[in-house]
Short mmCIF file of C-alpha atoms in Angstrom, two decimals:
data_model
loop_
_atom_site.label_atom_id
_atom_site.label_comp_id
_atom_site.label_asym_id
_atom_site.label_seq_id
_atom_site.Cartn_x
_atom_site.Cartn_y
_atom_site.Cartn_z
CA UNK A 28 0.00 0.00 0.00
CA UNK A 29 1.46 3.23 -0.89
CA UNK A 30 1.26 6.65 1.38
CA UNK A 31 -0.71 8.54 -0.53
CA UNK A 32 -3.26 5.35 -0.55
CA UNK A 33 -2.89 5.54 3.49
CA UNK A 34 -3.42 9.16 3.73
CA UNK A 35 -6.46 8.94 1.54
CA UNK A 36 -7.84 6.22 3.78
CA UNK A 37 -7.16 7.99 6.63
CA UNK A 38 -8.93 10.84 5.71
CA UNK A 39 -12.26 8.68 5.01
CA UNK A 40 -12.37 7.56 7.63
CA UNK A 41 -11.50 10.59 9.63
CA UNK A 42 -14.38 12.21 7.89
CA UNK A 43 -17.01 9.28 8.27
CA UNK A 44 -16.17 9.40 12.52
CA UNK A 45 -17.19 12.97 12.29
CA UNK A 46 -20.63 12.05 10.27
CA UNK A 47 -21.07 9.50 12.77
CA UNK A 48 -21.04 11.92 16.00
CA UNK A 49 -23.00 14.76 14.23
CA UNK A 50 -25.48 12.48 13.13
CA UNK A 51 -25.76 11.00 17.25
CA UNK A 52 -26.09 14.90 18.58
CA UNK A 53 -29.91 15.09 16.49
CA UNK A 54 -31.01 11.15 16.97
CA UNK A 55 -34.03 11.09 18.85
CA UNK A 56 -33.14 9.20 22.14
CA UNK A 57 -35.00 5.87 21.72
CA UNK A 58 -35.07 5.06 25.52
CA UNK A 59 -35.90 8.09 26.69
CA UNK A 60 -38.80 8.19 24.43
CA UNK A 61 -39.64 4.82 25.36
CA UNK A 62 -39.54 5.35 29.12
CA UNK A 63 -41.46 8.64 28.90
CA UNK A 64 -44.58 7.34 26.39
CA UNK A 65 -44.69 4.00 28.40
CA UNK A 66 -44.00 4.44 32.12
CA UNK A 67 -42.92 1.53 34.26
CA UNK A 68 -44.58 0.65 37.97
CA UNK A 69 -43.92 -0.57 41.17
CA UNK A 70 -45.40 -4.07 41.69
CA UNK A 71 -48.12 -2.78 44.52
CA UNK A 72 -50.47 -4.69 45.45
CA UNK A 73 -53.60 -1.97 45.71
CA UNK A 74 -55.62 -2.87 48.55
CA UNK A 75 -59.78 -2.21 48.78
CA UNK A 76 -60.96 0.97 50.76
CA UNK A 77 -62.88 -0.06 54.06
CA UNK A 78 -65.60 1.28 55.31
CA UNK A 79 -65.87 2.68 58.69
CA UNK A 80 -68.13 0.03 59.90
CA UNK A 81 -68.87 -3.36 58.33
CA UNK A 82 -72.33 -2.66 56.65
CA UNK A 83 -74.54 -6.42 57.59
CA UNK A 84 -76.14 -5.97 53.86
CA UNK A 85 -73.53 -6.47 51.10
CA UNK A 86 -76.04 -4.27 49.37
CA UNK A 87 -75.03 -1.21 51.45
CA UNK A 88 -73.46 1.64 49.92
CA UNK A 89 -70.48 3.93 51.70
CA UNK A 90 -69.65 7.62 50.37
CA UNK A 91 -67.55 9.86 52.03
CA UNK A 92 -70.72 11.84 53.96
CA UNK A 93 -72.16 7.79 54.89
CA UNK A 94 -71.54 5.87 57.50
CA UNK A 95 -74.22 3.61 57.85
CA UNK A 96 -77.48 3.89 55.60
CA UNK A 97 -79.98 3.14 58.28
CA UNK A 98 -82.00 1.08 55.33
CA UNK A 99 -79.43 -1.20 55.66
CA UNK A 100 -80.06 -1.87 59.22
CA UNK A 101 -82.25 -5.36 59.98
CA UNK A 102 -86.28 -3.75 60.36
CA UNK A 103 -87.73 -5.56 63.42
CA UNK A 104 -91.03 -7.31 62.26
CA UNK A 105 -92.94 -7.30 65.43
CA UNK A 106 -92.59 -5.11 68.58
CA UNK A 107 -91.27 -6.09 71.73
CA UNK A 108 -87.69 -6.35 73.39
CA UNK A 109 -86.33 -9.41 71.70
CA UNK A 110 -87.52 -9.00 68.42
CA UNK A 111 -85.48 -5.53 68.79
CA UNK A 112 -82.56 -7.10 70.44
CA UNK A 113 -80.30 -7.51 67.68
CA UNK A 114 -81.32 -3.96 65.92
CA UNK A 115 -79.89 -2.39 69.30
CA UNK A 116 -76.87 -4.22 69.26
CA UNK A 117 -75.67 -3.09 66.05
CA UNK A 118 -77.12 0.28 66.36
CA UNK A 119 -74.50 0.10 69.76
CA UNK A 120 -71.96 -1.21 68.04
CA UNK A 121 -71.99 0.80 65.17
CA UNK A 122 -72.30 4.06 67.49
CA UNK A 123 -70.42 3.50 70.47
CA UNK A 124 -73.09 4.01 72.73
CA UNK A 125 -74.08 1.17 75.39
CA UNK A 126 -76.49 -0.87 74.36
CA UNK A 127 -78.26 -1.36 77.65
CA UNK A 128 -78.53 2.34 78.12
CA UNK A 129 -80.02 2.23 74.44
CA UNK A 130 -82.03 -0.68 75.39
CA UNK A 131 -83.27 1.20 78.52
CA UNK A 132 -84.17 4.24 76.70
CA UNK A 133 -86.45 2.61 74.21
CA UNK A 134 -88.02 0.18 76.78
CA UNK A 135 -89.34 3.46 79.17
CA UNK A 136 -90.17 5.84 76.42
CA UNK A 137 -92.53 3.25 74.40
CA UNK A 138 -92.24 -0.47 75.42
CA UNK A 139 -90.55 -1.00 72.12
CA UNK A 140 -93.57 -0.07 69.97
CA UNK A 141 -92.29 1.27 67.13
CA UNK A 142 -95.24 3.10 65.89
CA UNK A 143 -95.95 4.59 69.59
CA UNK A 144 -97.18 8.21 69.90
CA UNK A 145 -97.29 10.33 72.91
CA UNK A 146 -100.91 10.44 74.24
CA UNK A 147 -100.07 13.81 76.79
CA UNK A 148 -100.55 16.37 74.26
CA UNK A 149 -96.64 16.06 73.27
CA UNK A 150 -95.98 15.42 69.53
CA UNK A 151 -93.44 12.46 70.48
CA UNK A 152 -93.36 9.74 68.64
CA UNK A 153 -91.34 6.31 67.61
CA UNK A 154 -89.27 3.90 69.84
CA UNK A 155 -86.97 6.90 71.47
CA UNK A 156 -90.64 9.42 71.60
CA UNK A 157 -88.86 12.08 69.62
CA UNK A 158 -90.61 14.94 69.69
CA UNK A 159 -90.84 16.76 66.17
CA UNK A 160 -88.55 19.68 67.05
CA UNK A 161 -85.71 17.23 68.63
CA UNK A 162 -86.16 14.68 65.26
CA UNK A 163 -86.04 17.65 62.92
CA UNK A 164 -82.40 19.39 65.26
CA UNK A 165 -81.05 16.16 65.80
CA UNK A 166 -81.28 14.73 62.23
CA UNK A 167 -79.93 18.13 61.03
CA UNK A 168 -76.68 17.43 63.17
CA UNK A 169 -76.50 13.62 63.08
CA UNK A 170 -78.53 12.23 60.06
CA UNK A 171 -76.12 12.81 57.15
CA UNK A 172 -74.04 9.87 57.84
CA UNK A 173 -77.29 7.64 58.24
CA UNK A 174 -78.77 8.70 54.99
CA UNK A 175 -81.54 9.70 57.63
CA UNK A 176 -83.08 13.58 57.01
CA UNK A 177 -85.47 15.71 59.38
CA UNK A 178 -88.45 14.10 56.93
CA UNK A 179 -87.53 10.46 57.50
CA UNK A 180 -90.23 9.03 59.85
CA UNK A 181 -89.88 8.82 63.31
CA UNK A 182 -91.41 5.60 63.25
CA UNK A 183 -89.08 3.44 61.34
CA UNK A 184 -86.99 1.93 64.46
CA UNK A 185 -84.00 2.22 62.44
CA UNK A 186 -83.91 5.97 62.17
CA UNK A 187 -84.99 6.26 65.64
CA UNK A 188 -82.53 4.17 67.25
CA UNK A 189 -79.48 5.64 65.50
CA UNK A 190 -80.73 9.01 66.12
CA UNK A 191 -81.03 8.54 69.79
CA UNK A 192 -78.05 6.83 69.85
CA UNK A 193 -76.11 10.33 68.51
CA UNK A 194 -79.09 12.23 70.79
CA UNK A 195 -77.67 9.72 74.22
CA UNK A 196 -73.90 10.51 73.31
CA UNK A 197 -74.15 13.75 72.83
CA UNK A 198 -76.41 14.48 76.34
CA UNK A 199 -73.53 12.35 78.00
CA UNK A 200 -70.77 15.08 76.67
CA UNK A 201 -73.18 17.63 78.01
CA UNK A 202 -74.09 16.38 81.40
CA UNK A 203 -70.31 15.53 82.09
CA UNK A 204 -69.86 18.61 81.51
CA UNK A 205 -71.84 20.31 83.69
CA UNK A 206 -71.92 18.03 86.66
CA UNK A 207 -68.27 17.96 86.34
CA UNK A 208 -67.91 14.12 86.66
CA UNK A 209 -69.46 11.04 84.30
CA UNK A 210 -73.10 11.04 84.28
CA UNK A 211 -74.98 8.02 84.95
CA UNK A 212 -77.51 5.96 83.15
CA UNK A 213 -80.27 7.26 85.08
CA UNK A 214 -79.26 11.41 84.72
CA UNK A 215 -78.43 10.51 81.14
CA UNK A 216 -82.08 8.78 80.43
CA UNK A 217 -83.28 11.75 82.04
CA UNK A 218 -81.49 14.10 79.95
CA UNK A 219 -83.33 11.99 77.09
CA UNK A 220 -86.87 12.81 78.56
CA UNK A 221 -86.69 16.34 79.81
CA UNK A 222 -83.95 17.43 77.46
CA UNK A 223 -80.82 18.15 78.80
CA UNK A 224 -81.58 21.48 80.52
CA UNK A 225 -84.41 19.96 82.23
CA UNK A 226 -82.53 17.10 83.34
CA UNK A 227 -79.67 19.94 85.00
CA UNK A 228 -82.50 21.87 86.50
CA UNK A 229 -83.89 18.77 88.54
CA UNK A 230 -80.41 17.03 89.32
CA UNK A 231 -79.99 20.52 91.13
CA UNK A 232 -83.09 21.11 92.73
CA UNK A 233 -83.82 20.79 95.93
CA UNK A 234 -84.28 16.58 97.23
CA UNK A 235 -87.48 17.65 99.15
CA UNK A 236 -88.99 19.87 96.63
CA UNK A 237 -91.70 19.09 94.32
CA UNK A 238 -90.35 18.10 90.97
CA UNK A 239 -93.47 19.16 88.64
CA UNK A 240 -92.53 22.67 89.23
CA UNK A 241 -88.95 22.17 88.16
CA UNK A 242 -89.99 21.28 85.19
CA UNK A 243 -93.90 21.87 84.81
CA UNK A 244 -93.70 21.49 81.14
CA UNK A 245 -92.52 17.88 81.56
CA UNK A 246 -95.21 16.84 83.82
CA UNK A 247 -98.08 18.35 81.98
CA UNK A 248 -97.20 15.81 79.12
CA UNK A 249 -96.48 13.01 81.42
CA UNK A 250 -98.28 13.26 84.32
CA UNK A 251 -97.60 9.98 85.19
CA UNK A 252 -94.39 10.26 85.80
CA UNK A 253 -94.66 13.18 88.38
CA UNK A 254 -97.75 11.89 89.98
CA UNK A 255 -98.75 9.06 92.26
CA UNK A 256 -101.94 7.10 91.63
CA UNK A 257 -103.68 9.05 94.01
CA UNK A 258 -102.06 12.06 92.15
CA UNK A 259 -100.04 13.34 94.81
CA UNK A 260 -96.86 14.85 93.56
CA UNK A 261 -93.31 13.93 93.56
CA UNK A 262 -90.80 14.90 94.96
CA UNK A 263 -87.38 15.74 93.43
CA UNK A 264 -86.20 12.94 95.36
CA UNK A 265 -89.15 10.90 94.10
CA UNK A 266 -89.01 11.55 90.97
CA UNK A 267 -85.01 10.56 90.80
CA UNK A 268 -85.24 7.12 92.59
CA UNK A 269 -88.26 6.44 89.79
CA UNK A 270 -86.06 7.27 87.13
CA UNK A 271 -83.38 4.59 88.64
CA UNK A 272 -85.62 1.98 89.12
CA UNK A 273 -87.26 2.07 85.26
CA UNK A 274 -83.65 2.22 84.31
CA UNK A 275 -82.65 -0.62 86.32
CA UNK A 276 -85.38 -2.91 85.42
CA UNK A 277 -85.44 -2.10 81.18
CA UNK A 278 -81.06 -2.56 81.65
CA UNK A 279 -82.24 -6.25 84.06
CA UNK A 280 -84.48 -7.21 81.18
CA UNK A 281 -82.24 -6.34 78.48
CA UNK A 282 -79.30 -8.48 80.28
CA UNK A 283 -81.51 -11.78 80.76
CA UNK A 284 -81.97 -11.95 76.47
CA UNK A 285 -77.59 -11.09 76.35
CA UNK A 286 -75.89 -11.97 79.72
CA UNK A 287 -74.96 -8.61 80.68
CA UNK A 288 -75.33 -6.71 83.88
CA UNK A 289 -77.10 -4.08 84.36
CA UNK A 290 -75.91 -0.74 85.94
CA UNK A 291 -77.89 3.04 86.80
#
């Protein structure tokens, strides 16, 4: 091979290098194109969201504002304690509240009749006796998450149940509160049936004095729970230890159908 032949090669392939690297500097960058139009991921295995509480119909439906759709909730057939037993166990579970103070609460205000209606000239109603102002404020506050609104009936069990549930916990905050120590079954029932300034105004009365004029509203609808049989009236005292004893005997009944025991 002669020089000149060298140099000329030389030169070629000088020249074809340089090609080579200009031609690299404008390429479009395969991989990165690749990585960017079709992303790669993590092996993660996605889990389902839970619900707050485990719904007892798979046909129940959770949304953020939802807890529990009380349509979901078992409707007792008949009235009576035990075919309500199991509605007021889940209703307890689902809401924290005891469900021997629930239990209690439905048992004095209407035996467990679900379609029960206050016969004093109050407009309560249902299995807690909501009247229609404390259904319509309560439901406002509490009935979002049940699917339950101031215009769902008072007398579906369901509704009423979970509302006084809400109604029970949130007279318990109250009465703690004020009384500056844990309120017992008995104050917090009677929170439930003379509302929970009602309930302060007797705990604080005087023992000897006559409870119908602490709260003379109360009595006029229920007369029968201010008044003797021979309609002599009750003391605050009286009227207290009454209170105990109905609280006592719906929490007894209540523990014979689930082995509990009973506390007011």
């Amino acid at each position: 091979m002669t020089t000149h032949t060298t140099f000329k090669t030389i030169v070629v392939l000088a020249i074809a290098m340089i090609i080579a690297g200009i031609f690299s500097l404008y390429a479009p960058n395969t991989s990165a194109s690749l990585s960017t139009a079709v992303p790669t991921y993590n092996a993660v295995k996605m889990q389902p969201v839970q619900a707050k509480h485990k719904l007892p119909l798979e046909t129940a439906t959770v949304s953020k504002t939802v807890t529990l759709r009380y349509t979901t909730l078992p409707k007792p057939k008949v009235n009576g304690l035990e075919s309500h037993k199991n509605l007021i166990e889940l209703v307890a579970k689902y809401t924290g509240v005891q469900s021997s103070l629930l239990a209690s609460t439905a048992g004095i205000e209407s035996r467990y009749i679900s379609h029960a209606k206050n016969k004093g000239g109050s407009s309560a109603q249902g299995l807690c006796q909501f009247t229609k102002s404390t259904w319509h404020a309560t439901a406002k506050k509490y009935g979002k998450q049940y699917g339950i609104t101031p215009g769902t009936s008072r007398l579906d069990p369901r509704a009423n149940l979970l509302l006084c549930a809400e109604h029970i916990k949130e007279n318990d905050v109250y009465l703690t509160k004020v009384l500056k120590r844990p309120a017992k079954p008995s104050e917090i029932y009677m929170a439930h049936f003379l509302g929970s300034g009602g309930a302060v105004a007797l705990l604080k009365a005087k023992p000897g004095s006559r409870a119908d004029h602490a709260i003379p509203s109360a009595a006029r609808n229920n007369p029968r729970m201010f008044y003797g049989k021979k309609g002599n009236a009750y003391t605050v005292a009286d009227f207290k230890r009454t209170i105990k004893i109905k609280v006592q005997q719906e929490q007894s009944n209540f523990a014979a159908l689930v082995n509990m025991t009973p506390s007011a």
